[in-house]
Amino acid sequence: MAYDKFSTLVSTAIPLQVENVDTDQIIPARFLKAVERKGFGDNLFRDWRYDRQNQPKPDFVLNNPTYSGKILIAGKNFGSGSSREHAAWALYDYGFRVVVSSFFADIFKNNALNNGLLPVVVTPGFLQKLLDTVEQNPGAEFKVDLATQSIVNLTSGESETFDINPYKKHCLINGLDDIDYLVSLKDEITEFEKSKQ
Amino acid sequence: MATKTLFDKIWDSHVVTQVEGGPDVLYIDRHLVHEVTSPVAFLGLENRGLKVYRPQNTIATPDHNVPTIDQHLTIQEDLSRHQVDMLTKNCEKHGIQLCGLNHPWHGIVHVIGPELGITQPGRTIVCGDSHTSTHGAFGAVAFGIGTSEVEMVLASQCILQPKPKKMRITVDGQLKKGVTAKDIALYIISQITTSGGTGHFIEYAGTAITSLSMEGRMTLCNMSIESGARGGLIAPDETTFEYIKGREYAPKGEEWDKALAYWKSLPTDENAVFDTEFHFDAADIEPMITYGTNPGMGTGVTKAIPTGEELSGSDLLTFQKSLEYMGYHPGDKMLGKPIDFVFVGSCTNGRIEDLRAFAAFVKGKKKAPSVTAWIVPGSKQVERAAREEGLVEILTEAGFKFRQPGCSACLAMNDDKIPEGKYAVSTSNRNFEGRQGPGARTLLASPLTAAAAAITGVVTDPRELMDA
């Protein structure tokens, strides 16, 4: 799936100080009925964002005009639960390009990386400082640089580096996905199958 | 020769090649497909002008969206019908075996794989569904994947995947009365938390595990993902071989002997090393129930909700948010909490043994009038067996509704939704906010604990109602 290449992002951030945000919250199951990947952003965090009458809940952070940006900063164990890639699609479609947390669930992390959404793992202490910075100054900006694998709090100047698989980094920077690569291995795969018979 | 774990033996023998500095190219033996996570993958394949590489190693069934009553009629809801129709079209176009609605093999993808003998030791199995971990019960490396990865497997029968770390969870001793595989799973997750298994594949070992039936093992492995692990597996043994023998896709004749020799070579070598180990005593496990909004928030049914006194910061906020959603208070006793719904089913506890256990428990008793109960078989084969064994009669007699196969109220994608604010004791796998319907409150438990709650209308220790 085509997505925008990722190199450097400077943006304000939206704080979501909740742990164990599961993919049922990111996109509830009843919105998974589409057969194309379009428009999932409308239902991102649907039941936290809207009440049963479809009115925005004013106390949810995405409905607070004070906060905006392409970076979501969330509590630990983000993206747990279901394998639905729709969660990554919804975050991307809404406009997020980076999710920062101290811990991501495995399948969500893979899904994000396969869709141009960068999961940035920081230490719990740094995560708290990022959340504090946004709370004190919603206009605070952060810089995420994939080449140097760093995230900088531009208010305090503090930074951390983060890990990413070198192959996935290469894919994100160049906007590539895995399918073309795998299809190019057809001969090797066929050989492998023969060796197993 | 270096010692290897069960997981290493399977994984390593399926690596086609390694991307430089990157993940393994892992060959996938069997790919299971359902209607929700596949349409975008098929579309992607078409946009690239590709065909499914190994349709004969792929099998599909619609389960998430299907109604569980009147399955002979056209699906009423437009979007659900469209998604199910798309699966049919995609399977026809690519020559994939489809176990559609009303097919004698129809059912939840993780129930039909094992019952058809597709799930075998030593295989790599994937599906666009996190509960693919279920198949690990047979000593297979089975894990859930996203839609981009579904497309990878359709296109190449391979997936790019870094090799996870290895964890062993050993449970020794004899399970106490009223304690089931589901309770082992909920107990483990309550101990290691919903992120304790992240980055790992779990091997379950110990006498309490090897004494489980195949179906109990499936329940346990199914819940591996709820601890954050990619999958869980159990060494194949006589129980495994006995279960597989004679099933539709099981090896036959000489092929069986060959397969058996391979399967017997799979168990973890003595002295093999795991990255992480946990040991638990079966005697410490009692019937479990959850009180919060993730599967790690569980406790013995006779115990109280934690006070949360030791928590601070975002841990405390998360705990409070969860209890507020559930309408519970720190320190509350779970016994006696009123409930409105009981759901028995899902890929976790929708197999024939689950229905047998539930039916045996409620036989001769009556469902509490205040409780609405849905009993949903995991597959057509389970449904037929339940009828033939007289379970449906027992259930009907006791006041329960027996429905048709599907994922149903586990994730409430069809009409089987728990209403807002209502409490449901469910044998499924997730108690997330709104999982069983917007505003629904879920208490996860075993079929026995669900049965006890269905009879009394409140959270009940099943042992109180069981024959000595």
CSV table of N, CA, C and O in Angstrom, one decimal, chain A residues 1-7 37 70 92 95-97 112-118 146 171-176:
chain,number,residue,atom,x,y,z
A,1,MET,N,0.8,-1.2,0.0
A,1,MET,CA,0.0,0.0,0.0
A,1,MET,C,0.9,1.2,0.0
A,1,MET,O,1.8,1.3,0.8
A,2,ALA,N,0.5,2.1,-0.9
A,2,ALA,CA,1.3,3.4,-1.0
A,2,ALA,C,1.1,4.3,0.2
A,2,ALA,O,0.0,4.4,0.7
A,3,TYR,N,2.2,4.8,0.8
A,3,TYR,CA,2.0,5.8,1.8
A,3,TYR,C,3.1,6.9,1.6
A,3,TYR,O,4.1,6.6,0.8
A,4,ASP,N,3.0,8.0,2.3
A,4,ASP,CA,4.0,9.0,2.2
A,4,ASP,C,5.4,8.6,2.7
A,4,ASP,O,5.4,7.9,3.8
A,5,LYS,N,6.4,8.9,2.0
A,5,LYS,CA,7.8,8.6,2.6
A,5,LYS,C,8.0,9.4,3.9
A,5,LYS,O,7.4,10.4,4.1
A,6,PHE,N,8.8,8.8,4.8
A,6,PHE,CA,9.0,9.5,6.0
A,6,PHE,C,10.5,9.8,6.2
A,6,PHE,O,11.3,9.0,6.0
A,7,SER,N,10.8,11.1,6.5
A,7,SER,CA,12.2,11.4,6.8
A,7,SER,C,12.2,12.2,8.1
A,7,SER,O,12.6,11.6,9.1
A,37,ARG,N,-9.7,0.5,1.9
A,37,ARG,CA,-9.2,1.2,3.0
A,37,ARG,C,-9.4,2.7,2.9
A,37,ARG,O,-8.4,3.4,2.5
A,70,LYS,N,0.5,16.1,14.3
A,70,LYS,CA,0.6,14.8,13.6
A,70,LYS,C,1.3,13.7,14.5
A,70,LYS,O,1.6,12.6,14.0
A,92,TYR,N,-3.6,6.9,10.6
A,92,TYR,CA,-2.9,7.6,9.5
A,92,TYR,C,-3.9,8.4,8.7
A,92,TYR,O,-3.6,9.6,8.4
A,95,GLY,N,-4.6,11.7,10.2
A,95,GLY,CA,-3.5,12.7,10.0
A,95,GLY,C,-2.3,12.4,10.9
A,95,GLY,O,-1.3,13.1,10.8
A,96,PHE,N,-2.3,11.4,11.7
A,96,PHE,CA,-1.1,11.1,12.5
A,96,PHE,C,0.0,10.4,11.6
A,96,PHE,O,-0.4,9.6,10.7
A,97,ARG,N,1.2,10.8,11.9
A,97,ARG,CA,2.3,10.1,11.2
A,97,ARG,C,3.3,9.5,12.2
A,97,ARG,O,4.1,8.6,11.8
A,112,ALA,N,1.6,-0.7,11.8
A,112,ALA,CA,2.0,0.7,11.7
A,112,ALA,C,3.1,0.9,10.7
A,112,ALA,O,3.1,1.7,9.7
A,113,LEU,N,4.2,0.1,10.9
A,113,LEU,CA,5.4,0.2,10.0
A,113,LEU,C,5.0,-0.1,8.5
A,113,LEU,O,5.6,0.4,7.6
A,114,ASN,N,4.0,-1.0,8.3
A,114,ASN,CA,3.7,-1.4,7.0
A,114,ASN,C,2.8,-0.3,6.3
A,114,ASN,O,2.4,-0.4,5.2
A,115,ASN,N,2.4,0.8,7.1
A,115,ASN,CA,1.5,1.8,6.5
A,115,ASN,C,2.0,3.2,6.7
A,115,ASN,O,1.3,4.1,6.7
A,116,GLY,N,3.3,3.3,6.9
A,116,GLY,CA,3.9,4.7,6.9
A,116,GLY,C,3.7,5.4,8.2
A,116,GLY,O,3.8,6.7,8.3
A,117,LEU,N,3.2,4.7,9.2
A,117,LEU,CA,3.0,5.3,10.6
A,117,LEU,C,4.1,4.9,11.5
A,117,LEU,O,4.3,3.7,11.7
A,118,LEU,N,4.9,5.9,11.9
A,118,LEU,CA,6.1,5.5,12.7
A,118,LEU,C,5.8,5.3,14.2
A,118,LEU,O,5.4,6.3,14.9
A,146,LEU,N,14.0,10.3,11.3
A,146,LEU,CA,14.1,8.8,11.1
A,146,LEU,C,15.6,8.5,10.8
A,146,LEU,O,16.1,7.4,11.3
A,171,CYS,N,12.5,1.0,4.2
A,171,CYS,CA,11.2,1.0,3.6
A,171,CYS,C,10.5,2.3,3.8
A,171,CYS,O,9.9,2.9,2.9
A,172,LEU,N,10.5,2.8,5.1
A,172,LEU,CA,9.8,4.0,5.4
A,172,LEU,C,10.4,5.2,4.7
A,172,LEU,O,9.6,6.1,4.2
A,173,ILE,N,11.7,5.3,4.7
A,173,ILE,CA,12.3,6.5,4.1
A,173,ILE,C,12.1,6.5,2.6
A,173,ILE,O,11.9,7.6,2.0
A,174,ASN,N,12.0,5.3,2.0
A,174,ASN,CA,11.8,5.3,0.5
A,174,ASN,C,10.3,5.0,0.1
A,174,ASN,O,10.0,4.8,-1.1
A,175,GLY,N,9.4,4.9,1.1
A,175,GLY,CA,8.0,4.6,0.8
A,175,GLY,C,7.8,3.3,0.1
A,175,GLY,O,6.8,3.1,-0.7
A,176,LEU,N,8.6,2.3,0.5
A,176,LEU,CA,8.4,0.9,-0.1
A,176,LEU,C,7.6,0.0,0.8
A,176,LEU,O,7.5,0.2,2.0
